[in-house]
CSV table of C-alpha atoms and ligand atoms in Angstrom, one decimal:
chain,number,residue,atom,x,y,z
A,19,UNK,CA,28.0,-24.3,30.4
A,20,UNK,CA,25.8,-23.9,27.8
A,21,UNK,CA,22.3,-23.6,28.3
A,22,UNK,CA,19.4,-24.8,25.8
A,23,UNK,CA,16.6,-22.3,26.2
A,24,UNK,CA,12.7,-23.6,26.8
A,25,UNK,CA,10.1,-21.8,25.2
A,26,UNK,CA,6.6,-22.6,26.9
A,27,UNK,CA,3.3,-21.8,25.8
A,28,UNK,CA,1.0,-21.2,29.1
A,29,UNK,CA,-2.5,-21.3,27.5
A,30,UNK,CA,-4.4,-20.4,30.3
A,31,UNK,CA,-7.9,-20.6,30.5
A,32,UNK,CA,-8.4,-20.9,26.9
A,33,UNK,CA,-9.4,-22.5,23.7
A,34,UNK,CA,-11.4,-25.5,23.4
A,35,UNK,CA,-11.1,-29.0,22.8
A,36,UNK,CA,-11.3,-28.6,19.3
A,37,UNK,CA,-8.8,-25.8,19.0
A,38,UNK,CA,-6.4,-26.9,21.6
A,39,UNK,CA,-5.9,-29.9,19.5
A,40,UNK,CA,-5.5,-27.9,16.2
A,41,UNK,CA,-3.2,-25.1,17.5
A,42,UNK,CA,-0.6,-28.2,19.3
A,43,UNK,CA,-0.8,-30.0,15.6
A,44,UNK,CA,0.2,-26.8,13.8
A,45,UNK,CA,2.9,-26.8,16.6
A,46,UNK,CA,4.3,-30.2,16.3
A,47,UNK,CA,4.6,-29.7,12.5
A,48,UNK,CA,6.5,-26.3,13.2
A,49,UNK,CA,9.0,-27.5,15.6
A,50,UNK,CA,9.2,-30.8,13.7
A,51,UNK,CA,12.9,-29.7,12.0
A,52,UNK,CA,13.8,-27.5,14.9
A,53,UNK,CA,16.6,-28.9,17.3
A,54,UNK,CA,18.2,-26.8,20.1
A,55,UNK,CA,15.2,-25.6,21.9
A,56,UNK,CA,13.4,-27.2,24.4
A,57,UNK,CA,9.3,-26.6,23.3
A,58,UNK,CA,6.3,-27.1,26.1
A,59,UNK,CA,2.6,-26.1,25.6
A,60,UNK,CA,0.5,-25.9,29.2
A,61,UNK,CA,-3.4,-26.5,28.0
A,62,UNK,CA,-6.1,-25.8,30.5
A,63,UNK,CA,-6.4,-29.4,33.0
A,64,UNK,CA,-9.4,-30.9,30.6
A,65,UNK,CA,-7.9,-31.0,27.9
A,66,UNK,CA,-4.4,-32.8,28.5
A,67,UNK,CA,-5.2,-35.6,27.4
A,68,UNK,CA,-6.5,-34.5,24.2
A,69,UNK,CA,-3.3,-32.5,23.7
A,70,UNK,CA,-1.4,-35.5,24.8
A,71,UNK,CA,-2.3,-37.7,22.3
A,72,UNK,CA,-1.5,-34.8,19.8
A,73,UNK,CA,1.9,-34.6,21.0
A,74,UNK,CA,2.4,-38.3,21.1
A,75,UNK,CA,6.0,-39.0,19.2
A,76,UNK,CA,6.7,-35.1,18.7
A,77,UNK,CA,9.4,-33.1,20.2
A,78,UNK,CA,6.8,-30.8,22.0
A,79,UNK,CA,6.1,-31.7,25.8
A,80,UNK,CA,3.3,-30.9,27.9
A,81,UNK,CA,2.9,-29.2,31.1
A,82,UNK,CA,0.3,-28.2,33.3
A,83,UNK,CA,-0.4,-25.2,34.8
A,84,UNK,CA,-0.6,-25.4,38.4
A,85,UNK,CA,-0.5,-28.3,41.1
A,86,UNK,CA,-2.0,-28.8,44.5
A,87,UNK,CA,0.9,-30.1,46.9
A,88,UNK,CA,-0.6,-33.8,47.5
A,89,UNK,CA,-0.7,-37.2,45.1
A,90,UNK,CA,-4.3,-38.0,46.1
A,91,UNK,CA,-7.2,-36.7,49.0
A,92,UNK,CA,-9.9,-34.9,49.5
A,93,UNK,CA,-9.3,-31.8,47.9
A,94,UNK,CA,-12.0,-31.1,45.8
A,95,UNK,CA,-11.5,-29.3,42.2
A,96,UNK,CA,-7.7,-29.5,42.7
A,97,UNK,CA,-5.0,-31.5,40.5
A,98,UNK,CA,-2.1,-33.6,42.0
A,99,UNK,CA,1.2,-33.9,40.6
A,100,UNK,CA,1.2,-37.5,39.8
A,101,UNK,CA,-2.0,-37.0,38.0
A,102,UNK,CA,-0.3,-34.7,35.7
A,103,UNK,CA,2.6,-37.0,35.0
A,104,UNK,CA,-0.1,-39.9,34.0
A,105,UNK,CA,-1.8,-37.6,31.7
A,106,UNK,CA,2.0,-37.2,29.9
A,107,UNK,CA,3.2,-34.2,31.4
A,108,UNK,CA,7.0,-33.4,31.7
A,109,UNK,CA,6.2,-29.9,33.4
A,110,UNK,CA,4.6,-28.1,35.6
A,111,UNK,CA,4.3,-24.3,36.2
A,112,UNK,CA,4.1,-23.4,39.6
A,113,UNK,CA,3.8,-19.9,41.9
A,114,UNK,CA,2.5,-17.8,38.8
A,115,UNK,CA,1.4,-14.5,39.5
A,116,UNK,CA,-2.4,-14.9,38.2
A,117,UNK,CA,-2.1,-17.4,41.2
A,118,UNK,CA,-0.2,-15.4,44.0
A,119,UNK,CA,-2.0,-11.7,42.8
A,120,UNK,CA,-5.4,-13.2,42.0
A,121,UNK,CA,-5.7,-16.7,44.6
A,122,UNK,CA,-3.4,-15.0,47.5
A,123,UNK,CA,-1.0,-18.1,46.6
A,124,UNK,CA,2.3,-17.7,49.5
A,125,UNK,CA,5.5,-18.5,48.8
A,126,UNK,CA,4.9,-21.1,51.3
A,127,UNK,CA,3.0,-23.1,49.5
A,128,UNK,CA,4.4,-22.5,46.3
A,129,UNK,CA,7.6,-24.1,47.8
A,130,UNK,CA,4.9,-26.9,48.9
A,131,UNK,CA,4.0,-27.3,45.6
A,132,UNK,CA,7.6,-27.8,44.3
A,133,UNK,CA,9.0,-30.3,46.1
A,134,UNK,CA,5.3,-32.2,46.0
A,135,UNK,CA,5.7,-32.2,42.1
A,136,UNK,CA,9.6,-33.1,41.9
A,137,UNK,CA,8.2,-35.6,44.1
A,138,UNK,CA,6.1,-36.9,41.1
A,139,UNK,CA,8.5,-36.8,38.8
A,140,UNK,CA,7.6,-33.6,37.0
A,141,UNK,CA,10.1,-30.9,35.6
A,142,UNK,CA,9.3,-27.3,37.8
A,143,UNK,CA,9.2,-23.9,36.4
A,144,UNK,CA,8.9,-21.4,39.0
A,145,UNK,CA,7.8,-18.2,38.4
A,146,UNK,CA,8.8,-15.3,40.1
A,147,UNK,CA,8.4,-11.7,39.5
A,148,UNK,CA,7.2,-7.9,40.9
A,149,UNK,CA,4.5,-5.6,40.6
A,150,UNK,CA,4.6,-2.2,39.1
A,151,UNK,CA,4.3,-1.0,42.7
A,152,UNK,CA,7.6,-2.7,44.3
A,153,UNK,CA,9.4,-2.0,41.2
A,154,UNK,CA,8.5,1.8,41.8
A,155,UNK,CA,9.4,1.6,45.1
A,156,UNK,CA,12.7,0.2,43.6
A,157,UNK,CA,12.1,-3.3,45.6
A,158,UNK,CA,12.3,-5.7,42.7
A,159,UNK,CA,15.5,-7.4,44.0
A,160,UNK,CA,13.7,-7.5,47.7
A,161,UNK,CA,10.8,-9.3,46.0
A,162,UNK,CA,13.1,-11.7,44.0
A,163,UNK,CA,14.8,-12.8,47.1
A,164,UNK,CA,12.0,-13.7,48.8
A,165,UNK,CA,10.5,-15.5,46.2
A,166,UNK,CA,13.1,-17.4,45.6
A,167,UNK,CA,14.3,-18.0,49.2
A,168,UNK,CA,10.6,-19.4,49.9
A,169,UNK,CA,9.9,-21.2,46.9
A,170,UNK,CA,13.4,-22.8,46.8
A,171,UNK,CA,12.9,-24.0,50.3
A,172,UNK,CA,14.6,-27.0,51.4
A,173,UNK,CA,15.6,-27.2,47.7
A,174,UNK,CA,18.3,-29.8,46.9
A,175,UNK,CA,21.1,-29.1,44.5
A,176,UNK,CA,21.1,-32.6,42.7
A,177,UNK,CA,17.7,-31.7,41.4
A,178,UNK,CA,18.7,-28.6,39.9
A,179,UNK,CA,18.4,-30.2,36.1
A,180,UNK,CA,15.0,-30.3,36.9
A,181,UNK,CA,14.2,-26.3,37.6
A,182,UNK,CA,13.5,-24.0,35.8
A,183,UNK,CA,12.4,-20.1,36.9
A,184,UNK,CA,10.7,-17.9,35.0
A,185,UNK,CA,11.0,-14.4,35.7
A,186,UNK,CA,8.1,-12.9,34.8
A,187,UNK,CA,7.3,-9.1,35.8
A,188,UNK,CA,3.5,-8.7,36.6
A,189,UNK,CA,3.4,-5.1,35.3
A,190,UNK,CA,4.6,-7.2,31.4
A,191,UNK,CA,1.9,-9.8,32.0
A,192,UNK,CA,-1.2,-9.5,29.3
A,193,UNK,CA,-0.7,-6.0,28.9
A,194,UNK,CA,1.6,-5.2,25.7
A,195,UNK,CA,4.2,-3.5,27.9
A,196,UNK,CA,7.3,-6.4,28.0
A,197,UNK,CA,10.1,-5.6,30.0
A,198,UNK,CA,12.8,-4.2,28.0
A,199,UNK,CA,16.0,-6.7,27.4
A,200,UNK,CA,17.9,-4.4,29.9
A,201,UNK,CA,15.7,-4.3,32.1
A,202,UNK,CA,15.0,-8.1,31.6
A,203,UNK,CA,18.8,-9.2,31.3
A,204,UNK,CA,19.3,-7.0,34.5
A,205,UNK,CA,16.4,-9.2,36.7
A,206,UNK,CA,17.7,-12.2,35.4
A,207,UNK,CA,21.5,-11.9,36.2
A,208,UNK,CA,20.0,-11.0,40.0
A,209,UNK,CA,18.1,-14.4,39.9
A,210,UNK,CA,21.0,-15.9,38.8
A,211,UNK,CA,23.4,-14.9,41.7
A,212,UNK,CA,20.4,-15.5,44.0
A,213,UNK,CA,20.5,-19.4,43.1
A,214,UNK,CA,23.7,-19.4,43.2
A,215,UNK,CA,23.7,-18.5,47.0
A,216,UNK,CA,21.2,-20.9,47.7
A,217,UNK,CA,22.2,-23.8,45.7
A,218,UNK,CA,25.6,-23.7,44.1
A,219,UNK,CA,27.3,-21.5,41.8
A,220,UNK,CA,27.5,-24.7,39.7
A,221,UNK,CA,23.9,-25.0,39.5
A,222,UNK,CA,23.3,-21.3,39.1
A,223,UNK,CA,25.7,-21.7,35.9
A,224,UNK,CA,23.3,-24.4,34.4
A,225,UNK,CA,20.1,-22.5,35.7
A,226,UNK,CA,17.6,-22.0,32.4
A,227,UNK,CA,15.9,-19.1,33.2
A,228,UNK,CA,12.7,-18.1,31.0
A,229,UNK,CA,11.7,-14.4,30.6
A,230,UNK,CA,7.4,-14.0,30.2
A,231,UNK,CA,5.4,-11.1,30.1
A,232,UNK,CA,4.1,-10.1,26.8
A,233,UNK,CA,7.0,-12.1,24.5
A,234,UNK,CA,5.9,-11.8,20.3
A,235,UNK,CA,7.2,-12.8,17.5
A,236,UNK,CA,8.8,-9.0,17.4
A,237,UNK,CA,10.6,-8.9,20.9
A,238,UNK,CA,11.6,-12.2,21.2
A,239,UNK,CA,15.0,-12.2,20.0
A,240,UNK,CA,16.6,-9.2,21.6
A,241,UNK,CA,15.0,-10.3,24.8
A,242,UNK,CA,16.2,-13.6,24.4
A,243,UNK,CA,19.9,-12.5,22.7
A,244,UNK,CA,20.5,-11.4,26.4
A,245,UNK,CA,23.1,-13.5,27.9
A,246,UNK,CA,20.9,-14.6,31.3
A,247,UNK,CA,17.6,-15.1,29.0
A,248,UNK,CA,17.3,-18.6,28.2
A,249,UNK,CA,13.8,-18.5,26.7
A,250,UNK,CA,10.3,-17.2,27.3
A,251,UNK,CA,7.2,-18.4,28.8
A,252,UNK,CA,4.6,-16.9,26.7
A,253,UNK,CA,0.8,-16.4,27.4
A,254,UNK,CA,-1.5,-14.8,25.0
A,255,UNK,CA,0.9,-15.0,21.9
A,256,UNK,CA,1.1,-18.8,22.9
A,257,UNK,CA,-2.5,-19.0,21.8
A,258,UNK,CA,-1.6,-18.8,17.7
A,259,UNK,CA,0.2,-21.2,16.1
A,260,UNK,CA,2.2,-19.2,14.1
A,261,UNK,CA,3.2,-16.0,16.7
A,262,UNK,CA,4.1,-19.1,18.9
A,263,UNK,CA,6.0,-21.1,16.4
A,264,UNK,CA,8.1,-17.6,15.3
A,265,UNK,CA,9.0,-17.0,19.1
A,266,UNK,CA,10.1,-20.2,19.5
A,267,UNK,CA,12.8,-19.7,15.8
A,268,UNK,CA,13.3,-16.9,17.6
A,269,UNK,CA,15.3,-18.7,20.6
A,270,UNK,CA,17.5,-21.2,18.0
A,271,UNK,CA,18.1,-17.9,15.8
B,316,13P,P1,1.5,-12.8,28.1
B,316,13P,O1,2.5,-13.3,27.2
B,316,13P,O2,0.1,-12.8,27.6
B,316,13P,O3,1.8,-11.4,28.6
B,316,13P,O4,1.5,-13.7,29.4
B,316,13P,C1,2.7,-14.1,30.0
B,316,13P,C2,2.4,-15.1,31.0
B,316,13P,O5,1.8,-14.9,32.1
B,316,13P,C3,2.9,-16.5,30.7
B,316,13P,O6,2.9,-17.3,31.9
């Protein structure tokens, strides 16, 4: 089955208001001729709707970052689901490292979050990946198995078009150092017979699975010639318009 890859741009917490809207106008325009690759951009929550009206018409969805597993309550400072998909979101990112590392963020309520976002309506990527420490200790496929098995909780097969998991190593993330596309290819094909076993080899055949963790303009396309890389969620070379834009030629390539 073939799959068409996604390339995301996770912003984090940056730009403005005035340069998130420039840098997703540079990006429709770039991706205006493109066909064959799905395109997202994830700005900070306050300025969705600015980016939203940017997008409007374009092939370029939006996404938001992160969710908090209920549609309304007192929660305050958190974001709901069905928030995100009135603002225009088709996506949201959920169990990112920064989040599990940083917030102490369980696969519990990761797996919370998903099904309270598929809930909404909204398009999952999960992220899943080690630290340099478990992958020295050789326990990378340990830690992929549990992150999957507890984010995937419960998970139900006919909402498998829906998914998406990023496989992002934390040891690649912001530093320079990407996986290589063996190493990357190698994680990837373990995800993939992991989702197999716990949904369906069907669904594991359709899985798009995103590779992040330092993706540029000049790694892109050997990572992503790798037959279980089906695109890249990129952070900080996300953040230009142009590095962005050649990442994302690089997936149709
Ligand atoms: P970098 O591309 O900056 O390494 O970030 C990757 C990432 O965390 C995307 O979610």
């Amino acid at each position: 089955m073939p799959r068409t890859p996604i390339v995301a741009g996770n912003w984090k917490m940056f730009t403005t208001a005035r340069t998130g809207r420039e840098l997703a106008a540079a990006i429709v325009k770039g991706c205006a001729s493109l066909s064959g690759v799905h395109v997202g951009v994830f700005p900070p929550f306050p300025y969705l709707n600015v980016v939203a009206d940017v997008l409007k018409g374009s092939s370029v969805a939006l996404g938001g970052q992160n969710c908090y597993p209920a549609n309304e309550g007192a929660y305050t400072g958190e974001v709901s689901p069905t928030m995100l998909k009135d603002v225009g979101c088709r996506y949201v990112i959920i169990g990112h490292s920064e989040r599990r590392h940083g917030l102490g963020e369980t696969d519990e309520f990761v797996n919370r979050k998903l099904h309270a976002a598929l809930d909404a309506g909204l398009d999952v990527i999960l992220c899943v990946g080690e630290t340099i420490e478990q992958r020295k200790a050789g326990k990378t496929e340990v830690v992929l198995e549990g992150q999957l098995a507890g984010g995937l909780a419960a998970f139900r097969a006919d909402l498998a078009p829906r998914l998406t998991i990023a496989y992002e190593p934390c040891w690649a993330i912001g530093t320079g150092v990407n996986a290589t596309p063996e190493q990357a290819q190698a994680a990837h094909a373990f995800i993939r017979r992991g989702y197999a076993d716990l949904v369906s080899p069907q669904a594991a055949a359709g899985l798009t699975i995103q590779y992040g963790g330092s993706v540029k303009p000049d790694n892109a396309a050997a990572l992503m010639a790798q037959p279980d890389v089906d695109g890249a969620l990129v952070g900080g070379a996300s953040l230009k318009a142009d590095s962005f834009l050649a990442i994302v030629r690089a997936a149709v390539a």
